[in-house]
Every structure is written in structure tokens, then in C-alpha cells.
Coordinates of C-alpha atoms in Angstrom, one line a residue:
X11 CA 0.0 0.0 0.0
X12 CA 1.3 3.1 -1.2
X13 CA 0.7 6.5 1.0
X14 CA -0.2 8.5 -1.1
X15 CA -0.9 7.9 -5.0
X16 CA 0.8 10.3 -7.6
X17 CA -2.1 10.0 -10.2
X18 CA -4.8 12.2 -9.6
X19 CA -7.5 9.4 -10.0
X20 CA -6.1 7.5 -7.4
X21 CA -6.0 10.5 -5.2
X22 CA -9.4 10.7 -5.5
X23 CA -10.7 7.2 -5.3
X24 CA -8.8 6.8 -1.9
X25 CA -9.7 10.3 -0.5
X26 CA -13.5 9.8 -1.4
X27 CA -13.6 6.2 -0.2
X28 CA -13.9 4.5 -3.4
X29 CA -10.7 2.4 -2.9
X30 CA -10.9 -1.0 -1.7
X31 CA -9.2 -3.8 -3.4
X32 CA -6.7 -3.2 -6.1
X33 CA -3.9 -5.9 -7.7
X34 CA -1.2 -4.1 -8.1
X35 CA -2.0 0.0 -6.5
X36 CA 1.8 0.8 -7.1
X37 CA 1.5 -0.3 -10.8
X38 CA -1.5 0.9 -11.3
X39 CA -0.4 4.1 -10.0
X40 CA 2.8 4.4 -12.0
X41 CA 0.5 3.5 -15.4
X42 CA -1.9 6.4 -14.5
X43 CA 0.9 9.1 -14.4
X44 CA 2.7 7.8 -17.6
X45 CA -0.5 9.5 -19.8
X46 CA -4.2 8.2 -20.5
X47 CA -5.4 5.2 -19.5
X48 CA -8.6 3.5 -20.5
X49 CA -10.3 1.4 -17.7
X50 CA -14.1 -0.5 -17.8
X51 CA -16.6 -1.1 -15.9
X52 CA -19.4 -3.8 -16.7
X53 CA -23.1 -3.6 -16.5
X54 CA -25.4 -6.2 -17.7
X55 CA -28.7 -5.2 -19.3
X56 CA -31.5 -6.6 -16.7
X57 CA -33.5 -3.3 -16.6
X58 CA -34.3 -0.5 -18.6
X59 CA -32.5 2.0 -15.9
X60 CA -29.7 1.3 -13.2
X61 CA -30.1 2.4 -9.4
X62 CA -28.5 4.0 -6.7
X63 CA -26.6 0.8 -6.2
X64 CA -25.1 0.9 -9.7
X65 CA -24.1 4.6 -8.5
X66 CA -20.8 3.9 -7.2
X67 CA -19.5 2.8 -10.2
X68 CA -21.2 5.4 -12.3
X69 CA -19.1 8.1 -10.1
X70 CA -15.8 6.2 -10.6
X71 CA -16.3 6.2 -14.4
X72 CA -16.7 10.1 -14.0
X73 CA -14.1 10.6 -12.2
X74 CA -11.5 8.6 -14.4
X75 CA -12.7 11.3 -16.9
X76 CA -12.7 14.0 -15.1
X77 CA -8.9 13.2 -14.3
X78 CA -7.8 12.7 -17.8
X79 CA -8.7 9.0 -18.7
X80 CA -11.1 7.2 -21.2
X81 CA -14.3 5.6 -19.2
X82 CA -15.5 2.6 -21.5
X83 CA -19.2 1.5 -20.3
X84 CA -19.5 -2.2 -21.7
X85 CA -23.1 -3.5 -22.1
X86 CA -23.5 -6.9 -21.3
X87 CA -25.7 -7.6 -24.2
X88 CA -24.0 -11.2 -24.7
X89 CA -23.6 -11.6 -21.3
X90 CA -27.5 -10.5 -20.0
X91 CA -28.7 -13.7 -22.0
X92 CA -26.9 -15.3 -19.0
X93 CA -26.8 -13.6 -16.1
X94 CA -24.5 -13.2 -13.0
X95 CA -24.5 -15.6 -10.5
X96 CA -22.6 -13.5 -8.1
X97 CA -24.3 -13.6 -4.6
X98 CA -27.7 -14.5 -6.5
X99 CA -29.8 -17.2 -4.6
X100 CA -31.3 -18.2 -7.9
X101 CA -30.9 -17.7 -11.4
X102 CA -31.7 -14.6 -13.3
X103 CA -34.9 -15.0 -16.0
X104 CA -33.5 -15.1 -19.6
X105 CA -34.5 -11.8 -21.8
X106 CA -34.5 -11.9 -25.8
X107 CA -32.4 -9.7 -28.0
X108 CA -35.2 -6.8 -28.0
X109 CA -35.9 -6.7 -24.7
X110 CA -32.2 -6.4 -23.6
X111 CA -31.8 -3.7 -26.7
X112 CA -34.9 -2.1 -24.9
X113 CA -33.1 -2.0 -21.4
X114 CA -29.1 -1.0 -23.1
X115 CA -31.6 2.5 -24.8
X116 CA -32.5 3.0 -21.2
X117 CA -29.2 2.8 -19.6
X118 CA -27.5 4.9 -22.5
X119 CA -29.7 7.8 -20.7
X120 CA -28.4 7.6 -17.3
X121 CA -24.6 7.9 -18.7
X122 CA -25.3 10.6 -20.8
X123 CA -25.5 12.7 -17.4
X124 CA -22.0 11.3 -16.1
X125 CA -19.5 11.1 -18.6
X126 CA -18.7 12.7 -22.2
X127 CA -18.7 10.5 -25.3
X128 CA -18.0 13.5 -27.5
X129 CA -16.7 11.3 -30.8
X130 CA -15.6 8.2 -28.3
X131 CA -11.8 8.6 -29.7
X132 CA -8.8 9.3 -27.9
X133 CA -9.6 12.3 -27.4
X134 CA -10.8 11.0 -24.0
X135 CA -14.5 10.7 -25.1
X136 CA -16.4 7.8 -23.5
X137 CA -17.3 4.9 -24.9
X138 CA -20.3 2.6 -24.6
X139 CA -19.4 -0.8 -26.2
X140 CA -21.7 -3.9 -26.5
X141 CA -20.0 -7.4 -25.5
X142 CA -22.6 -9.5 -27.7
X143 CA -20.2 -7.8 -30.6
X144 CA -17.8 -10.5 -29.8
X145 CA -20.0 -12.7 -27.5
X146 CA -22.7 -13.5 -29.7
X147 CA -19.7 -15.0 -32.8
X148 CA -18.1 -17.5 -30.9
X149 CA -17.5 -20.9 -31.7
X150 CA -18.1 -22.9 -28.9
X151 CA -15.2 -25.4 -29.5
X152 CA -12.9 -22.9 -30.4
X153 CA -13.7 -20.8 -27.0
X154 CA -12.8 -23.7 -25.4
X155 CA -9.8 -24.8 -26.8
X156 CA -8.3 -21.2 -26.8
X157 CA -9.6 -19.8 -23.5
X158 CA -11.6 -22.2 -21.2
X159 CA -7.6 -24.1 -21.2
X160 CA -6.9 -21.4 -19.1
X161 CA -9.2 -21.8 -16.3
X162 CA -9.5 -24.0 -13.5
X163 CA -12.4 -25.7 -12.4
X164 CA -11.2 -25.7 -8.9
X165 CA -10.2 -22.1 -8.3
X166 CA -13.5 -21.2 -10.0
X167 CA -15.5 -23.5 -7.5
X168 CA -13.3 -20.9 -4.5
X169 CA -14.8 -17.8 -5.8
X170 CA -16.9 -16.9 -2.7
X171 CA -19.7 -16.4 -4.9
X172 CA -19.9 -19.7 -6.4
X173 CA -18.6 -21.1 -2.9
X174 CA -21.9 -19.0 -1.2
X175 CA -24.6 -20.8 -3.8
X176 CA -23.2 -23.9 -3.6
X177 CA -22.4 -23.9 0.5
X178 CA -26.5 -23.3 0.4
X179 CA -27.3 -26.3 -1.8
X180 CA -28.6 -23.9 -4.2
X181 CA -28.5 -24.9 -7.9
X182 CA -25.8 -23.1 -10.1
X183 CA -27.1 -23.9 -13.4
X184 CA -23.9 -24.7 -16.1
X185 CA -25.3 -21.5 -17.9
X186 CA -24.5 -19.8 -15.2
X187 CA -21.3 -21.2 -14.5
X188 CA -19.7 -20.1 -17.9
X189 CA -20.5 -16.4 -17.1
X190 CA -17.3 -16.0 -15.2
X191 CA -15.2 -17.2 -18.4
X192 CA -17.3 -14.7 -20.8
X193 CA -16.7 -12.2 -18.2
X194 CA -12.8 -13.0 -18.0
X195 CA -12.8 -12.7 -21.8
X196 CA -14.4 -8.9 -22.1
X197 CA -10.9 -8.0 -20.6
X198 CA -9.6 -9.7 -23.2
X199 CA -11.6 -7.9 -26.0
X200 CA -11.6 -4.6 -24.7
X201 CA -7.6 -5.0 -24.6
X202 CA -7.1 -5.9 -28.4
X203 CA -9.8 -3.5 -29.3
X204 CA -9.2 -0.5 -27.3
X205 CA -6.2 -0.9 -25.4
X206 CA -8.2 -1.1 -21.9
X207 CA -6.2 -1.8 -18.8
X208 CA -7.9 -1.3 -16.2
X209 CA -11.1 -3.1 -14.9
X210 CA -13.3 -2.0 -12.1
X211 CA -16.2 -3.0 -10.3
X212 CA -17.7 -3.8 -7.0
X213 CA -15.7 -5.8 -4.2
X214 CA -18.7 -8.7 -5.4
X215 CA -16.8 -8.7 -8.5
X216 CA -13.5 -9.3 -7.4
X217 CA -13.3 -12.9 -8.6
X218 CA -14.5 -12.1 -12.1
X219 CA -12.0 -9.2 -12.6
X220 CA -9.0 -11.2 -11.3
X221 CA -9.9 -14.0 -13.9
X222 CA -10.0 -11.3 -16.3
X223 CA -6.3 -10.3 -15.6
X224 CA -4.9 -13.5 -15.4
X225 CA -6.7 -14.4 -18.8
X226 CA -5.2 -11.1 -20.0
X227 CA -1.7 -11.8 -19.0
X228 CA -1.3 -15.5 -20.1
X229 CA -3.2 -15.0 -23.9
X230 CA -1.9 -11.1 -24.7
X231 CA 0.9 -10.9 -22.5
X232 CA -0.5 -7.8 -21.5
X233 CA 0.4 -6.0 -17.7
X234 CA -3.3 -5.2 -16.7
X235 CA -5.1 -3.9 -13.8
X236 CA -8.1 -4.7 -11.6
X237 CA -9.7 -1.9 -8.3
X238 CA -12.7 -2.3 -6.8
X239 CA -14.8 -0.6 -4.2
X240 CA -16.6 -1.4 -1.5
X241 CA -20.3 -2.6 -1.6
X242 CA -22.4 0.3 0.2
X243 CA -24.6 0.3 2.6
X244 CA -26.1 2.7 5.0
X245 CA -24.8 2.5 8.5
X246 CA -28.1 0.7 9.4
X247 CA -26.6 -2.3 7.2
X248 CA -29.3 -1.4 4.3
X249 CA -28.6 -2.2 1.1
X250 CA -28.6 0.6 -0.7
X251 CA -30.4 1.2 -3.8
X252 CA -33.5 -0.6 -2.1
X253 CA -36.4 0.7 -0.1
X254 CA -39.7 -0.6 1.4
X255 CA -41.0 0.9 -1.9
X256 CA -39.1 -0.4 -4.5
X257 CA -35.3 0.2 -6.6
X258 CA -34.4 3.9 -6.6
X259 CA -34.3 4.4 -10.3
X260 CA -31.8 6.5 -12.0
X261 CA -33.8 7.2 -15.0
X262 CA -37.1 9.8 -14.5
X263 CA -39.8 7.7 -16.3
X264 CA -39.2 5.0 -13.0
X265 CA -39.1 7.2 -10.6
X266 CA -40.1 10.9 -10.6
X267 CA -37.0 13.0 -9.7
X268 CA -38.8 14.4 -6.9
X269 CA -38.8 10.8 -4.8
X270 CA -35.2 10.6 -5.6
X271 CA -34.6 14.0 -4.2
X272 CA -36.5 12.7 -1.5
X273 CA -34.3 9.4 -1.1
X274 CA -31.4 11.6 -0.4
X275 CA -32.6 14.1 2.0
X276 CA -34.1 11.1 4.1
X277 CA -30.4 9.7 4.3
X278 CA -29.5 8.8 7.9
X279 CA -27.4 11.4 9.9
X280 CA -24.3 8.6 10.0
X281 CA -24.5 8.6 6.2
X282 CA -24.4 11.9 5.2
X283 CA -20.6 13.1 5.0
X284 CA -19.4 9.8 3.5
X285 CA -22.6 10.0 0.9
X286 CA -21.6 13.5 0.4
X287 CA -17.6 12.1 -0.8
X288 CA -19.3 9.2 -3.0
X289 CA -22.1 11.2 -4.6
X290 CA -21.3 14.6 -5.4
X291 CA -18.4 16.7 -6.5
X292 CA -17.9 18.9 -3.1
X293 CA -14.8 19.4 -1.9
X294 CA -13.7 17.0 0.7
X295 CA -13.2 19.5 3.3
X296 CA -17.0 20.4 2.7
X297 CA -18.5 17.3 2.7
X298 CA -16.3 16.7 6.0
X299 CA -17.8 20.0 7.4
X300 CA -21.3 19.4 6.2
X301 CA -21.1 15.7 7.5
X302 CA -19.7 16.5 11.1
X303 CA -23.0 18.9 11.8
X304 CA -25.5 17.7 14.3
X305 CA -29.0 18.5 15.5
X306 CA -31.4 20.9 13.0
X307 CA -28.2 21.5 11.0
X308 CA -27.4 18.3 10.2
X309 CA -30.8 18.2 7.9
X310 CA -29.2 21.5 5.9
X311 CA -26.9 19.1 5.2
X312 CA -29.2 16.5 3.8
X313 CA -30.4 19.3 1.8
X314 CA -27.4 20.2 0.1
X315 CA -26.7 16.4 -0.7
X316 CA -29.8 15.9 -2.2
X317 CA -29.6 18.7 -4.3
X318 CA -26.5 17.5 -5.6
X319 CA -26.8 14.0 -6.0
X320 CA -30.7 15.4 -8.3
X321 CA -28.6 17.7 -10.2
X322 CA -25.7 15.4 -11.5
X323 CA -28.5 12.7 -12.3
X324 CA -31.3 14.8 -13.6
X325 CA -30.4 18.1 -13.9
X326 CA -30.3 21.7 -11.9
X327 CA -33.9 22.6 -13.0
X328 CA -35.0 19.3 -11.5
X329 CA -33.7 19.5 -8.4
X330 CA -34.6 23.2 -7.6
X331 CA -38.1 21.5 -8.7
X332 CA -38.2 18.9 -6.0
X333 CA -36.3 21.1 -3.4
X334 CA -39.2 23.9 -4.1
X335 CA -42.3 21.2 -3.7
X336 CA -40.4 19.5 -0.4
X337 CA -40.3 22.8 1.1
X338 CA -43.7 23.9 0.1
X339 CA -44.7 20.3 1.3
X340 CA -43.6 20.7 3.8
X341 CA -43.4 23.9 5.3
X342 CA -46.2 25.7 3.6
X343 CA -48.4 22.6 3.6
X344 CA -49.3 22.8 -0.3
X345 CA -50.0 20.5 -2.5
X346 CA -46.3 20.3 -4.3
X347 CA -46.8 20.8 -8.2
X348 CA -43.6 18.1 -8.6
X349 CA -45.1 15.5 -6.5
X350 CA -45.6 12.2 -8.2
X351 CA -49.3 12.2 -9.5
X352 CA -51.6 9.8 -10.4
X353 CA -54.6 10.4 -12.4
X354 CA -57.5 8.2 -12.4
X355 CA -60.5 7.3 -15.1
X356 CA -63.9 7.5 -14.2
X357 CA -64.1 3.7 -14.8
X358 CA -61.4 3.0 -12.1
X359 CA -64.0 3.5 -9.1
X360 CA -65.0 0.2 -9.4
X361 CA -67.2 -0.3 -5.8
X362 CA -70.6 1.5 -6.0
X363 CA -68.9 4.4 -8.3
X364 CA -66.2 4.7 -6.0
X365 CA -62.6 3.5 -4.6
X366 CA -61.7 2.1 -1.3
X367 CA -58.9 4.4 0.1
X368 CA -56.9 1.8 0.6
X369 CA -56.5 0.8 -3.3
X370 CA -56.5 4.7 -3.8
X371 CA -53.0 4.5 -1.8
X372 CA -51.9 1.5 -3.8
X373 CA -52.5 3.0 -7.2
X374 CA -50.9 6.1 -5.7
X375 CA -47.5 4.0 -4.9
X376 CA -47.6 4.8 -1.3
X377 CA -48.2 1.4 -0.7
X378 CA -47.1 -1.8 -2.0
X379 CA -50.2 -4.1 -1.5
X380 CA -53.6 -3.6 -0.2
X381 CA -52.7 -4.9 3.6
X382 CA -49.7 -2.5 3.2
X383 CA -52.3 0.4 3.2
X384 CA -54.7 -1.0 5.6
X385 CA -51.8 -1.1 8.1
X386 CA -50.8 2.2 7.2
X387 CA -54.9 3.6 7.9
X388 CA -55.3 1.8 10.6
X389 CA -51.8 3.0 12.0
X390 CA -52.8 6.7 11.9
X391 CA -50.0 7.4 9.1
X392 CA -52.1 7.9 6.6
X393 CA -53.9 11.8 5.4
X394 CA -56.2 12.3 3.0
X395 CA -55.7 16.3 1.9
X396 CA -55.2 17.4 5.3
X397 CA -57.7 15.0 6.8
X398 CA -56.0 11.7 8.9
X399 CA -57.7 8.9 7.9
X400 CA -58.8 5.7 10.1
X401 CA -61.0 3.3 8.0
X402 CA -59.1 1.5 5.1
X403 CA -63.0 1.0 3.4
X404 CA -63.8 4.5 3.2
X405 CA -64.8 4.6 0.0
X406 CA -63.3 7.8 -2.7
X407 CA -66.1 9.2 -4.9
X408 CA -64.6 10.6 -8.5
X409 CA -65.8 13.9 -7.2
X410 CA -63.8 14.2 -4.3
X411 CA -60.5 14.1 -7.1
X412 CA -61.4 16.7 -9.6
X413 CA -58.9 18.7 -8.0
X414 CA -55.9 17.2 -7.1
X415 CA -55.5 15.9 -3.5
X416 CA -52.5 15.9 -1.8
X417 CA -52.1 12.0 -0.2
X418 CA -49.4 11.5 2.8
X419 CA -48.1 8.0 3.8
X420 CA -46.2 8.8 7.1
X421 CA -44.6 12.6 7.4
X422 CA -41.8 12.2 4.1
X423 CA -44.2 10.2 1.1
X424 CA -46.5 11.5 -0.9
X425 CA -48.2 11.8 -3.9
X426 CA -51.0 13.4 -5.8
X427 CA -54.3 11.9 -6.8
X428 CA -56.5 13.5 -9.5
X429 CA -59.5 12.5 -11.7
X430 CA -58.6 12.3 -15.7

């Protein structure tokens, strides 16, 4: 371990807390300050948009930019068709060729706010490369003979996350089991076609990327790197990216820019400096300032996070937007002209010409399942305008949503219900 890395991207990966794991950090280090270097990170194509778990490695991809470096985002179009077994209980549902082209269109969106393809050349413009380019031609028997020589069964069997399924008597399908070799072989790819030397990923990756280096090194002869960072969680041991609601979205059209404001000014006090290093662009000594407040202050702070982390993703306009309705929300008791909205059809109030306000809350996304809301009612967390509600059968009449009616699950949630 070095004490302090002369490349600037190294400087900032260990001084933001994005360093855990790295193969060779002196190497690596001494590679970064010779001139450009062109490093990947992977993301397969299960979903039209990432989430804040994906996050992490969205920033590091920005930040290899922003310190003089080509970011290459590669699609795992060939490797989707799989999926990755890593610290998976079971496997992942196979998707067809349009439906992962689908999800790689939605993706493109979220990267477009992080990183610069300009004309993708060495210029340092991003890139965003496909791996069913060279996935999708191989010849079985060939791949075999020519890379799967190169691996051992055993050490594969010691990755912890094979080690995890298997320690659980959980099936590891032989679909499944290749995805480590495809994986191992992007590095490959990426290093005859664009001189990539560098991957990076998630510590849950580790044992992928190291396969990928060693593949590297024996077929090319090529030095090559692996980093990765540490899987986040909040200091209550959450996962992050996940909430009692559902994914936090990156891209707008799955979840409103508002909520995602939201997710980041409900971030637990613990969180808030070291969010503040991951997430945003502030100087260190601000987010150690801003993180180190206590009491009414330290909410400020929880302000100024989510504002950041909303403008990076979706823009400044959005997140004065959501900033504006969570204060009006809030303080002012409005309505909030950003909150999410639902509108309902006449033919929706199903029950005598009306809707249960339990199913109103449902359809509203406040709550997940029909005894989700009833607990919620019942529980006293639930308003209706600025009326507390109590019976989970009352029912809504159409007219009672002609205007739109602000709904509150708890004091932070809420949305907007309107007739069409």
C-alpha cells in the first residue's frame, strides 16, 4: 500500500472512499501518471435504468474522466442472455435480444448525465461498447480450446460467490457457471480493441475481474489492472439502492426526480458526510464539514446532498423543482406541483362508483399491497388532503378528485391523486 498515489485518479478514489481492493496500487499508480489510461466497468442489461446501487460505479467512471482517462461503459448484451450468478440465490430470467436492446436504450440515458462521449476517440471521449459484438460469434469449441484451457475448475469452484450458492445447496445452473469465463474474456476484448487496462467494479466482483487479468496476461501478455470498491450500505446495514417501496431508479420515467430527491434528504445522519464524498463533486473538506453537523443543522446538510446528487443525475432545473415542492410540502403545507401524480378514469371506481382508500393508496405508490395500506390507515399514518384517515374501506367518490388531492403515507411520502 502506497501512502499516497501520484495519479490524480487514485488520489481521488482513496480520499472519497472509493478504494478497496486493487492488484497491483503501485503499478497501477505508476501506469496512470505515464498518460491516458482507458479502464471499464461492466453492467449487464437486466432493466431499462440502473439504481443507486449501480451509482458507485457510475461516479468512478466520472471521475477517471474528469482526471484525464477514457471511461469505457460495456453492455453486457452477450452476457444478460446469462446472467450473473454473483451472490444471486437463484438464477436470473433469460430476456430476448429486443428486450435487452430495450433496457441498453434506457441505460444509455443515465450515462449521458456522467460522462462525455464526445466522438468516443482518444480524445478521452467515453465509450459505450456492446460485448454481444464478440460474445454473440463464438465458436463454442474454439472458445474452449483457446480460452476455457486457461481456467481452473477448482479455483473457479473458490470464488466466494460460487462457494456461497453452492455452501446453500442452491443450484448453479452450467449456464450460469460459464458467465465468469465470458466475463474474463471482455478484458480480453476490450484490450485488443481498445487498449483497456484497467477493470473496475464492485468488491462482489473481485473474482471475475482477477480471472480477467490472469486471462489477459497469459493469452496477450499484456500488464493489466483490476480496483474495486466497497459494496455500500447505510450504517443501518441497508442495502442501498433498495427501499420498502421499491429500486431507486436513476432514470425519470421510473421514478419521478422528486422521490429521488427525497431518497437523499431522508439519508441517515451517519451517512451523510461519506454520501456527500461518493455522490457529489464537493470538496472534501465540505462534505467533512457538512457531514460533522448535528441537530437541525445536520438536515441542511441533507439538503445540500440531495440537491447535488438530483442535479448530477437529472439536472439543476429538476432538483430546484423537487427542493421547491419539499419545502412547500412541507413547510407551507401545499400540495407540491412536482409530487408524483396519479390520475384516475372514471371507470377505475370500481365499488358502488367509488374506490376504497386503501386501493386509492396502492395505485398512488404509497403502498405496495392492499394490507400495506390497511396497516398504514389503521396506523394513523395515513392523510387524505389534510384529513387523517382511520378506515381503510372508506370509499373515494370521483368527485372528491377533480382537484388534485395531496395523499401523505407517514410525514416524508407522498403523492397526488387527480380525476382524468
Amino acid at each position: 500500500m502506497i501512502d499516497q498515489p501520484k495519479s490524480a485518479f487514485l488520489r481521488v478514489m482513496r480520499a472519497r472512499g472509493f478504494l478497496q481492493d486493487c492488484t497491483d496500487l503501485m503499478g497501477l499508480d505508476g501506469v496512470l501518471t505515464e498518460g491516458p489510461v482507458t479502464a471499464y466497468i461492466g453492467f449487464d442489461a437486466t432493466a431499462s435504468s440502473l439504481h443507486v446501487g449501480s451509482l458507485v460505479q457510475i461516479m468512478m467512471l466520472r471521475w477517471l474522466q474528469k482526471t484525464g482517462h477514457r471511461p469505457v461503459v460495456l453492455m453486457g448484451g452477450g452476457t444478460s442472455k446469462i446472467g450473473d450468478p454473483s451472490f444471486r440465490d437463484e438464477a436470473r430470467s433469460l430476456m430476448d435480444d429486443a428486450r435487452i436492446a430495450e433496457n441498453m436504450a434506457g441505460i444509455r440515458q443515465v450515462f449521458d448525465k456522467y460522462v462525455d462521449f464526445g466522438a468516443g476517440d482518444d480524445t478521452g471521449g467515453a465509450l459505450m461498447l456492446n460485448n454481444a459484438d464478440w460474445l454473440d460469434g463464438l465458436g463454442y469449441i474454439a472458445f474452449l480450446r483457446d480460452i476455457g484451457r486457461h481456467f481452473s475448475v477448482n479455483r473457479m469452484l473458490a470464488f466466494e460467490s460460487v462457494r456461497t450458492r453452492l455452501d446453500r445447496e442452491q443450484s448453479l445452473s452450467f449456464l450460469e457457471f460459464n458467465y465468469m469465463l465470458l466475463q474474463a474474456y471482455d478484458f480480453l476484448e476490450l484490450y485488443r480493441r481498445t487498449g483497456c487496462r484497467l477493470q473496475m467494479g464492485g468488491s462482489d466482483q473481485w473474482g471475475n475481474i482477477v480471472s480477467g487479468i490472469d486471462l489477459t496476461r497469459r493469452v496477450a501478455g499484456a500488464e493489466v489492472f483490476g480496483r474495486a470498491s466497497p459494496l455500500r450500505t447505510t450504517a443501518s446495514g441497508a442495502k442501498m439502492g433498495k427501499t420498502a417501496q421499491g429500486a431507486v431508479w436513476l432514470n425519470a420515467d421510473h421514478l419521478s426526480p422528486y422521490d429521488f430527491w427525497q431518497y437523499w434528504r431522508n439519508t441517515e445522519d451517519a451517512d451523510v458526510g461519506r454520501f456527500l464524498k461518493l455522490f457529489t463533486e464537493l470538496d472534501i473538506a465540505e462534505c467533512e464539514r457538512l457531514g460533522s453537523l448535528s441537530g437541525r443543522e445536520i438536515n441542511e446538510a441533507k439538503v445540500i446532498l440531495a440537491r447535488e446528487v438530483t442535479t448530477l443525475c437529472h439536472g439543476a432545473e429538476a432538483a430546484t423543482a423537487a427542493e421547491e415542492t419539499a419545502r412547500e410540502t412541507f413547510e407551507s403545507g401545499g400540495a407540491g406541483a412536482d409530487l408524483p401524480l396519479v390520475t384516475l378514469a372514471e371507470a377505475d371506481f370500481t365499488v358502488n362508483g367509488a374506490m376504497p382508500v386503501a386501493q386509492l393508496f396502492v395505485r398512488a405508490g404509497l403502498a405496495q399491497s392492499g394490507k400495506e395500506a390497511k396497516r398504514l390507515i389503521e396506523g394513523g399514518g395515513a392523510r387524505f388532503g389534510a384529513r387523517a384517515l382511520s378506515d381503510p374501506g372508506e370509499l373515494i367518490a370521483p368527485a372528491s378528485l377533480k382537484e388534485p388531492v395531496r395523499l401523505s403515507a407517514g410525514k416524508k411520502r407522498h403523492a397526488l391523486a387527480r380525476l382524468g
